Tab-separated table of C-alpha atoms and ligand atoms in Angstrom:
chain	number	residue	atom	x	y	z
P	1	MET	CA	-16.156	5.126	-9.849
P	2	ALA	CA	-16.944	6.450	-6.399
P	3	VAL	CA	-19.332	4.383	-4.327
P	4	THR	CA	-22.107	6.239	-2.525
P	5	ILE	CA	-22.310	5.728	1.229
P	6	ASP	CA	-25.567	6.357	3.040
P	7	ILE	CA	-26.712	5.845	6.580
P	8	ALA	CA	-30.391	4.938	6.906
P	9	LEU	CA	-32.614	2.551	8.752
P	10	PRO	CA	-32.838	-0.779	6.895
P	11	GLU	CA	-36.625	-0.606	6.578
P	12	GLN	CA	-36.242	2.716	4.783
P	13	THR	CA	-33.656	1.320	2.400
P	14	ASP	CA	-34.397	-0.091	-0.999
P	15	ALA	CA	-31.451	-2.493	-1.187
P	16	ASP	CA	-30.556	-5.182	-3.720
P	17	ALA	CA	-29.050	-7.146	-0.855
P	18	THR	CA	-28.809	-6.939	2.904
P	19	ALA	CA	-25.805	-8.307	4.759
P	20	VAL	CA	-25.557	-9.251	8.376
P	21	PRO	CA	-22.329	-10.030	10.226
P	22	VAL	CA	-22.581	-13.310	12.140
P	23	ALA	CA	-20.264	-14.291	14.999
P	24	GLN	CA	-19.741	-17.566	16.860
P	25	PRO	CA	-21.324	-18.992	18.892
P	26	LEU	CA	-24.394	-18.408	16.743
P	27	GLU	CA	-27.037	-16.788	18.887
P	28	GLY	CA	-29.821	-14.234	18.589
P	29	LEU	CA	-30.619	-15.345	15.040
P	30	ASP	CA	-34.148	-15.646	13.800
P	31	GLY	CA	-36.068	-16.913	10.807
P	32	ARG	CA	-34.197	-18.757	8.100
P	33	LEU	CA	-30.772	-18.000	9.587
P	34	ALA	CA	-31.740	-19.697	12.849
P	35	GLU	CA	-32.864	-22.788	10.899
P	36	LEU	CA	-29.625	-22.877	8.935
P	37	ALA	CA	-27.644	-22.609	12.149
P	38	VAL	CA	-29.409	-25.749	13.346
P	39	THR	CA	-28.635	-27.707	10.173
P	40	GLY	CA	-25.010	-26.518	10.274
P	41	GLU	CA	-25.273	-24.793	6.888
P	42	LEU	CA	-24.591	-21.481	8.597
P	43	ARG	CA	-21.478	-21.606	10.730
P	44	GLY	CA	-20.293	-18.014	11.092
P	45	GLU	CA	-16.700	-18.878	10.178
P	46	ARG	CA	-14.422	-16.027	9.199
P	47	GLY	CA	-14.324	-15.875	5.401
P	48	GLU	CA	-17.715	-17.597	4.955
P	49	ALA	CA	-20.633	-15.825	3.289
P	50	LEU	CA	-23.978	-17.505	2.757
P	51	LEU	CA	-26.276	-15.954	0.143
P	52	LEU	CA	-30.004	-16.583	0.638
P	53	HIS	CA	-32.837	-15.554	-1.652
P	54	LEU	CA	-35.778	-14.762	0.600
P	55	ASP	CA	-39.153	-13.251	-0.382
P	56	GLY	CA	-37.649	-11.696	-3.491
P	57	GLY	CA	-34.761	-10.156	-1.517
P	58	ARG	CA	-31.182	-11.229	-0.962
P	59	LEU	CA	-29.630	-11.785	2.442
P	60	VAL	CA	-25.939	-12.463	3.028
P	61	ALA	CA	-24.815	-13.912	6.350
P	62	ALA	CA	-21.151	-12.924	6.631
P	63	GLY	CA	-19.105	-14.952	9.109
P	64	LEU	CA	-16.786	-13.262	11.616
P	65	GLY	CA	-15.440	-16.246	13.572
P	66	LYS	CA	-15.353	-16.256	17.362
P	67	ARG	CA	-17.235	-13.316	18.870
P	68	ASP	CA	-14.553	-12.470	21.462
P	69	ALA	CA	-11.869	-12.371	18.762
P	70	VAL	CA	-13.817	-10.155	16.371
P	71	ASP	CA	-11.679	-7.205	15.333
P	72	GLU	CA	-11.566	-4.779	12.430
P	73	ASP	CA	-9.752	-7.317	10.259
P	74	ALA	CA	-12.574	-9.826	10.759
P	75	LEU	CA	-15.085	-7.170	9.728
P	76	ARG	CA	-13.016	-6.089	6.710
P	77	THR	CA	-12.854	-9.737	5.654
P	78	ALA	CA	-16.609	-10.140	6.082
P	79	GLY	CA	-17.062	-7.038	3.929
P	80	ALA	CA	-14.773	-8.360	1.215
P	81	VAL	CA	-16.275	-11.848	1.102
P	82	THR	CA	-19.731	-10.300	0.891
P	83	ALA	CA	-18.673	-8.069	-2.000
P	84	GLN	CA	-17.324	-11.129	-3.818
P	85	THR	CA	-20.461	-13.126	-3.095
P	86	LEU	CA	-22.550	-10.297	-4.545
P	87	SER	CA	-20.326	-9.784	-7.585
P	88	ARG	CA	-23.210	-10.742	-9.892
P	89	VAL	CA	-25.545	-8.277	-8.187
P	90	GLY	CA	-23.902	-4.863	-7.773
P	91	GLY	CA	-26.481	-2.208	-6.885
P	92	THR	CA	-27.194	-1.266	-3.279
P	93	LEU	CA	-25.903	-3.258	-0.329
P	94	CYS	CA	-27.278	-2.589	3.146
P	95	TRP	CA	-25.075	-3.593	6.098
P	96	LEU	CA	-26.666	-4.349	9.444
P	97	LEU	CA	-24.511	-3.643	12.503
P	98	ASP	CA	-24.301	-5.682	15.688
P	99	GLU	CA	-24.158	-3.803	19.002
P	100	SER	CA	-23.075	-6.928	20.846
P	101	LEU	CA	-19.741	-7.217	19.019
P	102	PRO	CA	-16.558	-6.069	20.793
P	103	VAL	CA	-15.948	-3.366	18.130
P	104	PRO	CA	-17.719	0.023	18.598
P	105	LEU	CA	-20.317	0.852	15.936
P	106	PRO	CA	-18.398	3.567	14.043
P	107	GLU	CA	-15.310	1.342	13.731
P	108	GLN	CA	-17.542	-1.607	12.855
P	109	ALA	CA	-19.245	0.274	10.058
P	110	ALA	CA	-15.937	1.702	8.829
P	111	ALA	CA	-14.326	-1.746	8.645
P	112	LEU	CA	-17.335	-3.218	6.806
P	113	VAL	CA	-17.285	-0.375	4.281
P	114	GLU	CA	-13.522	-0.629	3.815
P	115	GLY	CA	-13.688	-4.391	3.338
P	116	THR	CA	-16.629	-4.163	0.944
P	117	ILE	CA	-14.808	-1.666	-1.278
P	118	LEU	CA	-11.492	-3.539	-1.171
P	119	GLY	CA	-13.269	-6.855	-1.793
P	120	GLY	CA	-15.199	-5.387	-4.719
P	121	TYR	CA	-11.949	-4.608	-6.517
P	122	THR	CA	-11.232	-6.574	-9.657
P	123	PRO	CA	-7.842	-6.759	-11.370
P	124	GLY	CA	-9.341	-7.960	-14.690
P	125	ARG	CA	-9.630	-4.567	-16.347
P	126	TRP	CA	-7.898	-5.793	-19.481
P	127	LYS	CA	-10.348	-8.638	-20.214
P	128	THR	CA	-12.451	-8.124	-23.359
P	129	GLN	CA	-14.512	-11.327	-23.539
P	130	ASP	CA	-16.142	-11.290	-20.113
P	131	GLU	CA	-19.921	-11.141	-20.612
P	132	HIS	CA	-20.543	-10.794	-16.889
P	133	PRO	CA	-17.636	-8.884	-15.399
P	134	PRO	CA	-17.764	-8.748	-11.595
P	135	LEU	CA	-19.763	-5.839	-10.166
P	136	ALA	CA	-18.944	-3.981	-6.983
P	137	PRO	CA	-21.776	-2.405	-4.955
P	138	GLU	CA	-22.545	1.084	-6.271
P	139	ARG	CA	-24.060	2.157	-3.009
P	140	ILE	CA	-23.491	0.947	0.530
P	141	VAL	CA	-26.070	1.762	3.168
P	142	ILE	CA	-25.235	1.432	6.833
P	143	GLY	CA	-28.488	0.304	8.430
P	144	HIS	CA	-28.540	2.645	11.396
P	145	ALA	CA	-30.241	5.840	12.574
P	146	GLY	CA	-26.897	7.614	12.232
P	147	SER	CA	-24.621	9.931	14.198
P	148	PRO	CA	-21.916	12.426	13.210
P	149	GLU	CA	-19.274	9.980	14.465
P	150	LEU	CA	-20.640	7.166	12.331
P	151	ARG	CA	-20.837	9.447	9.303
P	152	ALA	CA	-17.215	10.594	9.695
P	153	ALA	CA	-15.959	7.046	10.194
P	154	VAL	CA	-17.621	5.586	7.103
P	155	ASP	CA	-16.677	8.532	4.897
P	156	ARG	CA	-13.038	8.198	5.863
P	157	ALA	CA	-13.124	4.429	5.363
P	158	ALA	CA	-14.646	4.750	1.897
P	159	LEU	CA	-12.144	7.398	0.883
P	160	LEU	CA	-9.164	5.332	2.022
P	161	ALA	CA	-10.448	2.129	0.435
P	162	GLU	CA	-11.031	3.891	-2.879
P	163	ARG	CA	-7.573	5.459	-2.826
P	164	THR	CA	-6.134	2.062	-1.967
P	165	ASN	CA	-7.907	0.582	-4.990
P	166	ARG	CA	-6.463	3.324	-7.167
P	167	ALA	CA	-2.988	2.390	-5.969
P	168	ARG	CA	-3.815	-1.246	-6.825
P	169	ASP	CA	-4.785	-0.142	-10.333
P	170	LEU	CA	-1.367	1.452	-10.792
P	171	ALA	CA	0.471	-1.632	-9.550
P	172	ASN	CA	-1.618	-3.894	-11.789
P	173	MET	CA	-1.070	-1.825	-14.918
P	174	PRO	CA	1.115	-3.679	-17.378
P	175	PRO	CA	4.590	-2.252	-17.827
P	176	ASN	CA	3.867	-1.441	-21.475
P	177	GLU	CA	1.229	0.965	-20.152
P	178	LEU	CA	2.865	2.220	-16.976
P	179	ASN	CA	6.399	3.547	-17.343
P	180	PRO	CA	8.156	6.428	-15.581
P	181	GLU	CA	6.651	8.991	-17.934
P	182	THR	CA	3.057	7.760	-17.677
P	183	LEU	CA	3.452	7.391	-13.910
P	184	ALA	CA	4.385	11.071	-13.819
P	185	GLY	CA	1.200	11.718	-15.803
P	186	HIS	CA	-0.851	9.957	-13.116
P	187	ALA	CA	0.803	12.148	-10.463
P	188	ALA	CA	-0.052	15.299	-12.425
P	189	ALA	CA	-3.664	14.144	-12.816
P	190	LEU	CA	-3.912	13.437	-9.086
P	191	ALA	CA	-2.547	16.883	-8.246
P	192	GLY	CA	-5.229	18.330	-10.535
P	193	GLU	CA	-7.889	16.825	-8.249
P	194	HIS	CA	-6.736	18.644	-5.128
P	195	GLU	CA	-6.363	22.326	-4.419
P	196	HIS	CA	-3.292	22.185	-2.210
P	197	LEU	CA	-1.459	19.372	-3.979
P	198	THR	CA	1.074	20.056	-6.743
P	199	ALA	CA	3.172	17.709	-8.847
P	200	GLU	CA	6.243	18.005	-11.009
P	201	ALA	CA	8.498	15.498	-12.709
P	202	LEU	CA	12.226	15.816	-13.303
P	203	GLY	CA	13.426	14.110	-16.472
P	204	PRO	CA	16.785	12.488	-17.262
P	205	ALA	CA	18.594	15.757	-17.975
P	206	GLU	CA	17.507	17.317	-14.661
P	207	ILE	CA	18.289	14.091	-12.826
P	208	GLU	CA	21.832	14.150	-14.255
P	209	ALA	CA	22.200	17.878	-13.608
P	210	LEU	CA	21.344	17.420	-9.927
P	211	GLY	CA	24.012	14.736	-9.692
P	212	MET	CA	21.580	11.878	-9.107
P	213	GLY	CA	23.943	9.358	-10.639
P	214	ALA	CA	22.316	6.352	-8.975
P	215	LEU	CA	18.786	6.960	-10.300
P	216	ALA	CA	20.205	7.967	-13.689
P	217	ALA	CA	22.229	4.737	-13.951
P	218	VAL	CA	19.296	2.451	-13.131
P	219	GLY	CA	17.162	4.154	-15.779
P	220	ARG	CA	19.796	4.173	-18.492
P	221	GLY	CA	19.219	0.710	-19.968
P	222	SER	CA	15.622	1.474	-20.908
P	223	ALA	CA	14.054	3.254	-23.862
P	224	ASN	CA	11.651	4.690	-21.250
P	225	PRO	CA	13.788	7.250	-19.415
P	226	PRO	CA	13.575	7.779	-15.639
P	227	ARG	CA	11.618	10.428	-13.774
P	228	LEU	CA	11.820	11.840	-10.288
P	229	VAL	CA	8.191	12.579	-9.525
P	230	VAL	CA	7.649	15.105	-6.736
P	231	LEU	CA	4.323	15.981	-5.115
P	232	ARG	CA	3.897	18.652	-2.492
P	233	TYR	CA	0.948	19.080	-0.190
P	234	GLU	CA	0.785	22.496	1.491
P	235	PRO	CA	-2.360	22.790	3.629
P	236	PRO	CA	-3.474	26.372	4.305
P	237	GLN	CA	-3.179	25.996	8.087
P	238	PRO	CA	-0.688	23.304	9.070
P	239	THR	CA	-0.650	22.296	12.728
P	240	SER	CA	3.114	22.714	12.615
P	241	ALA	CA	4.913	25.027	10.202
P	242	GLU	CA	8.202	23.154	10.720
P	243	LEU	CA	7.170	19.538	10.369
P	244	VAL	CA	7.268	18.185	6.823
P	245	LEU	CA	6.357	14.549	6.284
P	246	GLY	CA	8.632	13.113	3.593
P	247	LEU	CA	7.316	10.102	1.684
P	248	VAL	CA	9.616	8.264	-0.684
P	249	GLY	CA	8.466	5.428	-2.954
P	250	LYS	CA	10.442	2.907	-4.980
P	251	SER	CA	8.840	3.140	-8.409
P	252	ILE	CA	10.557	0.619	-10.662
P	253	THR	CA	7.892	0.220	-13.331
P	254	PHE	CA	9.501	-3.051	-14.364
P	255	ASP	CA	12.434	-4.854	-12.784
P	256	THR	CA	14.121	-7.317	-15.148
P	257	GLY	CA	17.150	-7.247	-12.868
P	258	GLY	CA	19.084	-5.461	-15.626
P	259	ILE	CA	22.395	-7.057	-16.695
P	260	SER	CA	22.153	-9.239	-13.550
P	261	ILE	CA	18.956	-10.492	-15.156
P	262	LYS	CA	16.305	-12.349	-13.169
P	263	PRO	CA	15.125	-15.876	-14.037
P	264	ALA	CA	12.155	-15.935	-16.453
P	265	GLY	CA	9.687	-17.671	-14.109
P	266	GLY	CA	7.399	-15.200	-12.413
P	267	MET	CA	9.166	-12.154	-13.792
P	268	GLU	CA	5.809	-10.673	-14.831
P	269	ALA	CA	5.141	-9.917	-11.148
P	270	MET	CA	7.966	-7.365	-11.324
P	271	LYS	CA	5.494	-4.918	-12.844
P	272	GLY	CA	4.563	-4.535	-9.182
P	273	ASP	CA	8.003	-3.199	-8.291
P	274	MET	CA	6.504	0.281	-8.272
P	275	ALA	CA	3.971	-0.656	-5.578
P	276	GLY	CA	5.830	1.474	-3.017
P	277	GLY	CA	5.497	4.458	-5.324
P	278	ALA	CA	1.814	3.694	-5.922
P	279	GLY	CA	1.177	3.627	-2.166
P	280	THR	CA	3.145	6.823	-1.739
P	281	LEU	CA	1.329	8.613	-4.552
P	282	HIS	CA	-2.152	7.731	-3.371
P	283	GLY	CA	-1.027	8.105	0.236
P	284	ILE	CA	-0.281	11.803	-0.262
P	285	GLY	CA	-3.454	11.983	-2.373
P	286	ALA	CA	-5.423	10.624	0.592
P	287	ILE	CA	-3.796	13.187	2.907
P	288	ALA	CA	-4.921	15.932	0.522
P	289	ALA	CA	-8.414	14.469	0.096
P	290	LEU	CA	-8.826	14.271	3.872
P	291	GLY	CA	-7.516	17.835	4.155
P	292	LEU	CA	-5.118	16.867	6.947
P	293	PRO	CA	-3.231	19.875	8.358
P	294	VAL	CA	0.207	18.306	7.823
P	295	ARG	CA	2.730	19.504	5.263
P	296	ALA	CA	3.982	16.646	3.112
P	297	VAL	CA	6.230	15.960	0.171
P	298	ALA	CA	6.263	12.715	-1.807
P	299	VAL	CA	9.159	11.663	-4.007
P	300	LEU	CA	8.764	8.780	-6.450
P	301	ALA	CA	11.971	7.402	-7.898
P	302	ALA	CA	10.713	6.047	-11.212
P	303	ALA	CA	12.805	3.984	-13.603
P	304	GLU	CA	12.598	0.832	-15.664
P	305	ASN	CA	15.427	-1.588	-14.866
P	306	MET	CA	16.375	-3.110	-18.215
P	307	PRO	CA	19.428	-4.700	-19.768
P	308	GLY	CA	20.543	-2.852	-22.890
P	309	GLY	CA	23.492	-1.402	-24.732
P	310	ASP	CA	23.580	1.574	-22.411
P	311	ALA	CA	22.615	-0.248	-19.229
P	312	PHE	CA	24.701	0.111	-16.074
P	313	ARG	CA	26.776	-2.941	-15.194
P	314	PRO	CA	28.286	-4.835	-12.292
P	315	GLY	CA	31.627	-3.186	-11.623
P	316	ASP	CA	30.394	0.318	-12.436
P	317	ILE	CA	31.013	2.915	-9.748
P	318	LEU	CA	28.254	5.499	-9.438
P	319	ARG	CA	28.168	8.821	-7.616
P	320	ALA	CA	24.915	9.545	-5.820
P	321	ALA	CA	23.519	13.036	-5.271
P	322	ASN	CA	24.921	13.242	-1.732
P	323	GLY	CA	28.407	12.703	-3.179
P	324	LYS	CA	28.913	9.132	-1.989
P	325	THR	CA	30.225	6.527	-4.423
P	326	ILE	CA	28.701	3.083	-4.941
P	327	GLU	CA	30.284	0.051	-6.543
P	328	ILE	CA	27.699	-2.043	-8.375
P	329	ILE	CA	27.788	-5.725	-7.464
P	330	ASN	CA	24.379	-6.636	-8.792
P	331	THR	CA	22.192	-4.510	-11.064
P	332	ASP	CA	19.150	-6.271	-9.607
P	333	ALA	CA	19.740	-4.415	-6.321
P	334	GLU	CA	18.440	-1.300	-8.069
P	335	GLY	CA	15.793	-0.241	-5.544
P	336	ARG	CA	18.298	1.010	-2.981
P	337	LEU	CA	20.040	2.978	-5.747
P	338	VAL	CA	16.990	4.911	-6.879
P	339	LEU	CA	15.930	5.412	-3.258
P	340	ALA	CA	19.369	6.791	-2.366
P	341	ASP	CA	18.839	9.788	-4.622
P	342	ALA	CA	15.143	10.141	-3.792
P	343	LEU	CA	15.854	10.211	-0.038
P	344	TRP	CA	18.423	12.934	-0.598
P	345	TYR	CA	15.916	14.886	-2.664
P	346	ALA	CA	13.195	14.564	-0.011
P	347	ARG	CA	15.539	16.110	2.588
P	348	ARG	CA	16.502	18.824	0.106
P	349	GLU	CA	12.796	19.613	-0.187
P	350	GLY	CA	12.653	20.113	3.561
P	351	ALA	CA	11.330	16.750	4.761
P	352	THR	CA	11.872	16.528	8.524
P	353	HIS	CA	10.342	13.075	9.096
P	354	VAL	CA	10.895	10.538	6.339
P	355	LEU	CA	9.209	7.250	5.490
P	356	ASP	CA	10.199	5.227	2.455
P	357	LEU	CA	8.156	2.379	0.992
P	358	ALA	CA	9.811	-0.184	-1.250
P	359	THR	CA	9.431	-3.707	-2.607
P	360	LEU	CA	13.113	-3.995	-1.815
P	361	THR	CA	14.224	-7.560	-1.080
P	362	GLY	CA	12.999	-11.038	-1.932
P	363	ALA	CA	14.332	-12.122	1.462
P	364	MET	CA	11.777	-9.948	3.260
P	365	GLU	CA	8.990	-11.739	1.438
P	366	LEU	CA	10.549	-15.056	2.483
P	367	ALA	CA	10.755	-13.835	6.083
P	368	LEU	CA	7.304	-12.329	6.604
P	369	GLY	CA	5.155	-13.612	3.737
P	370	ASP	CA	2.324	-11.545	2.345
P	371	LEU	CA	0.964	-10.004	5.558
P	372	TYR	CA	3.529	-7.861	7.378
P	373	ALA	CA	6.052	-5.523	5.829
P	374	GLY	CA	9.445	-5.456	7.515
P	375	PHE	CA	10.502	-2.138	8.841
P	376	PHE	CA	13.645	-0.292	9.967
P	377	ALA	CA	13.918	3.075	11.716
P	378	ASN	CA	16.704	5.278	13.067
P	379	ASP	CA	14.507	6.864	15.741
P	380	ASP	CA	12.481	5.107	18.447
P	381	ALA	CA	9.594	7.579	18.629
P	382	TRP	CA	9.224	7.596	14.848
P	383	ARG	CA	9.319	3.791	14.824
P	384	ASP	CA	6.635	3.472	17.513
P	385	ARG	CA	4.387	5.974	15.777
P	386	ILE	CA	4.597	4.050	12.502
P	387	VAL	CA	4.044	0.650	14.122
P	388	ALA	CA	0.923	2.057	15.815
P	389	ALA	CA	-0.318	3.590	12.544
P	390	GLY	CA	0.245	0.237	10.844
P	391	ALA	CA	-1.803	-1.657	13.416
P	392	ARG	CA	-4.650	0.845	13.287
P	393	SER	CA	-4.753	1.026	9.499
P	394	GLY	CA	-4.376	-2.652	8.589
P	395	ASP	CA	-1.111	-2.028	6.668
P	396	LEU	CA	0.980	-4.000	9.127
P	397	VAL	CA	4.686	-3.384	9.803
P	398	TRP	CA	7.080	-5.391	11.950
P	399	PRO	CA	10.319	-3.842	13.240
P	400	PHE	CA	13.698	-5.260	12.212
P	401	PRO	CA	17.083	-4.100	13.516
P	402	LEU	CA	19.256	-1.388	12.026
P	403	HIS	CA	22.778	-1.843	13.326
P	404	PRO	CA	26.043	-0.227	12.212
P	405	ARG	CA	27.771	-3.607	12.308
P	406	TYR	CA	25.751	-4.627	9.239
P	407	ARG	CA	27.663	-1.894	7.424
P	408	ARG	CA	30.665	-4.169	6.834
P	409	TYR	CA	28.560	-6.304	4.496
P	410	ILE	CA	28.578	-3.451	2.019
P	411	ASP	CA	32.156	-2.236	2.448
P	412	SER	CA	33.759	-1.913	-0.979
P	413	ALA	CA	37.462	-2.089	-1.788
P	414	PHE	CA	36.995	0.558	-4.485
P	415	ALA	CA	34.205	2.897	-3.474
P	416	ASP	CA	32.423	4.198	-0.382
P	417	MET	CA	30.116	1.189	-0.429
P	418	LYS	CA	28.749	-1.507	-2.698
P	419	ASN	CA	25.109	-2.142	-3.539
P	420	GLY	CA	25.025	-5.783	-2.469
P	421	SER	CA	26.875	-8.437	-0.605
P	422	THR	CA	28.323	-11.693	-1.926
P	423	LEU	CA	27.092	-13.414	1.247
P	424	ARG	CA	23.560	-14.774	1.246
P	425	GLN	CA	22.839	-13.260	4.633
P	426	GLY	CA	20.773	-10.475	6.082
P	427	SER	CA	19.888	-8.873	2.762
P	428	PRO	CA	16.993	-6.740	4.091
P	429	ALA	CA	19.140	-5.404	6.957
P	430	LEU	CA	22.117	-4.563	4.794
P	431	ALA	CA	19.832	-2.880	2.276
P	432	ALA	CA	18.480	-0.767	5.144
P	433	GLU	CA	22.024	0.012	6.258
P	434	PHE	CA	22.765	1.101	2.698
P	435	LEU	CA	19.742	3.419	2.657
P	436	ARG	CA	20.784	4.925	5.988
P	437	GLU	CA	23.823	6.386	4.178
P	438	PHE	CA	21.420	8.558	2.177
P	439	ALA	CA	18.637	9.221	4.673
P	440	GLY	CA	20.172	12.455	5.960
P	441	GLU	CA	19.564	13.968	9.386
P	442	GLY	CA	16.394	13.406	11.384
P	443	PRO	CA	13.891	10.597	11.814
P	444	TRP	CA	13.753	8.146	8.927
P	445	ALA	CA	12.033	4.789	8.513
P	446	HIS	CA	12.192	2.240	5.738
P	447	VAL	CA	9.366	-0.176	4.964
P	448	ASP	CA	10.322	-3.254	2.935
P	449	MET	CA	6.938	-4.288	1.538
P	450	ALA	CA	8.128	-6.979	-0.899
P	451	GLY	CA	5.629	-9.421	0.656
P	452	PRO	CA	2.359	-7.503	1.121
P	453	GLY	CA	2.821	-5.080	-1.798
P	454	PHE	CA	1.897	-7.408	-4.619
P	455	LEU	CA	0.188	-10.786	-4.152
P	456	ASP	CA	0.480	-13.965	-6.247
P	457	ARG	CA	-2.870	-15.175	-4.911
P	458	SER	CA	-5.696	-14.398	-2.488
P	459	ARG	CA	-4.518	-13.679	1.035
P	460	GLY	CA	-7.702	-15.233	2.404
P	461	ASP	CA	-8.655	-12.016	4.200
P	462	TYR	CA	-9.936	-8.847	2.524
P	463	TYR	CA	-7.395	-9.121	-0.276
P	464	ARG	CA	-8.929	-11.906	-2.331
P	465	VAL	CA	-7.411	-11.418	-5.786
P	466	PRO	CA	-3.818	-11.488	-7.050
P	467	GLY	CA	-1.857	-8.323	-7.778
P	468	GLY	CA	-1.396	-4.959	-6.089
P	469	THR	CA	-2.800	-4.351	-2.620
P	470	GLY	CA	-2.365	-0.587	-2.426
P	471	TYR	CA	-0.178	-1.179	0.613
P	472	GLY	CA	0.894	2.103	2.167
P	473	VAL	CA	-2.112	4.287	1.387
P	474	ARG	CA	-3.864	3.502	4.656
P	475	LEU	CA	-0.566	3.512	6.590
P	476	ILE	CA	0.399	6.950	5.290
P	477	ALA	CA	-3.054	8.428	5.946
P	478	GLU	CA	-3.057	7.057	9.490
P	479	LEU	CA	0.485	8.266	10.133
P	480	ALA	CA	-0.320	11.748	8.846
P	481	SER	CA	-3.506	11.805	10.964
P	482	SER	CA	-1.401	11.023	14.015
P	483	LEU	CA	0.780	14.063	13.238
P	484	ALA	CA	-2.164	16.389	12.595
K	1	LIG	N1	12.339	-5.948	-6.721
K	1	LIG	C1	13.252	-6.865	-6.150
K	1	LIG	C2	12.784	-7.434	-4.813
K	1	LIG	C3	11.541	-8.263	-4.813
K	1	LIG	C4	11.607	-9.627	-4.982
K	1	LIG	C5	10.310	-7.682	-4.575
K	1	LIG	C6	10.465	-10.387	-4.948
K	1	LIG	C7	9.166	-8.440	-4.541
K	1	LIG	C8	9.243	-9.796	-4.717
K	1	LIG	C9	14.606	-6.195	-5.910
K	1	LIG	O1	14.943	-5.190	-6.791
K	1	LIG	C10	15.648	-7.263	-5.996
K	1	LIG	O2	15.763	-7.851	-7.040
K	1	LIG	N2	16.356	-7.494	-4.907
K	1	LIG	C11	17.368	-8.467	-4.856
K	1	LIG	C12	18.574	-7.854	-4.228
K	1	LIG	C13	19.820	-8.693	-4.318
K	1	LIG	C14	20.278	-8.780	-5.773
K	1	LIG	C15	20.905	-8.068	-3.476
K	1	LIG	C16	16.875	-9.632	-3.997
K	1	LIG	O3	16.250	-9.388	-2.983
K	1	LIG	O4	17.103	-10.772	-4.390
K	2	LIG	ZN1	15.902	-5.841	-8.575
K	3	LIG	ZN1	13.331	-4.157	-7.651
């Protein structure tokens, strides 16, 4: 449900709760907050939110940490902690702004709104017994006289946070509910919301007919056949007629590992192996909702990686759509296979600048944890643009090296390449080198979001529940804005 965002002076707002960001050192406080600062009950730490019931109203003091270090992440976190603190209240939340903080007011308000909406997200949609399910604010009021700049900033923030939450919903859906076919249904429904966005889905027969032997093979072990989901956004007046942003998302709706089956422990988290596709889907949806004048195509390579009588096997040699042959070493390295054909398809659809998002390697999660995604690019300008978009949006990326000398890790005695190495070394880099074989001509970047895509636990910032994060939605919107 869409939250309403208003801008109005606090005294003209009938709010269920008012929240005030508080930075350290604590100064300029009055009333009860000043008293609590003296007793040490109010500290202003990042991640702290103190709920007071005063004169029949509610006041939340949301900590930001050290004033000089306050940035948008601190404000998003304050927003999220406040939303959690008020999860028994819902209703209208009024945010007060602080002119003395080192973040300009529009960005301040935007980050508070974004954090409040992300922090109000609950993954417990499938609970039936909860008498008091958590409530998110239905209305957020920014306590200010208002300006066009402020209005634009908070509207954009709310839109992106809501789209991010929709991507989280997809990633959190159980794999008995979300499979390649139902994912295609979500894409069609999204396209129905936007005038210039269209969606189609290629089924197994079309996938085979186009020669996409890698995607077809990964999907073959499952009773839920694969789909190549394609969305196109054609704005009426693109800034450039030539530039087409190509977005490619790994959309493995469940990754058992296939015949190279994964250990049982924690396998349920592999429902999140379509998080790249979820970010891609709602990323292009956000571009359409914002009406950005950038042509874009999104390609979701959707399959369920299962063992089965018809499953592909180690030793198989597949032919991808670009004609290259791949010897299978490990059926659990399925992401690069489905992406190989999806990257080819994105170029075929005219993508000039490509970005793929994938929960590709466990090693990337080991390397960077749950905060940064690792990132590879074949073009310096494209890389710098994406790193900048990541920093601005909060979907962080950190560059890793692409180097042709990693190619020898995937040399095969039998085929053009193999899908994995027997060495336990450099798995994210060799996966990227593999993808490069299919990325075609022109700028291409690969984001390995195995860490930040799907969380086992709170990250302690504005992602405070396990499950999907909607990683990629904000990154894609910011990247497209930079091209507009
Ligand atoms: N989906 C996994 C990667 C993954 C692991 C994502 C943990 C998120 C959290 C991927 O398909 C996979 O299994 N990769 C293998 C590749 C290996 C067999 C070459 C890996 O990284 O172990
Ligand atoms: Zn796998
Ligand atoms: Zn996978």
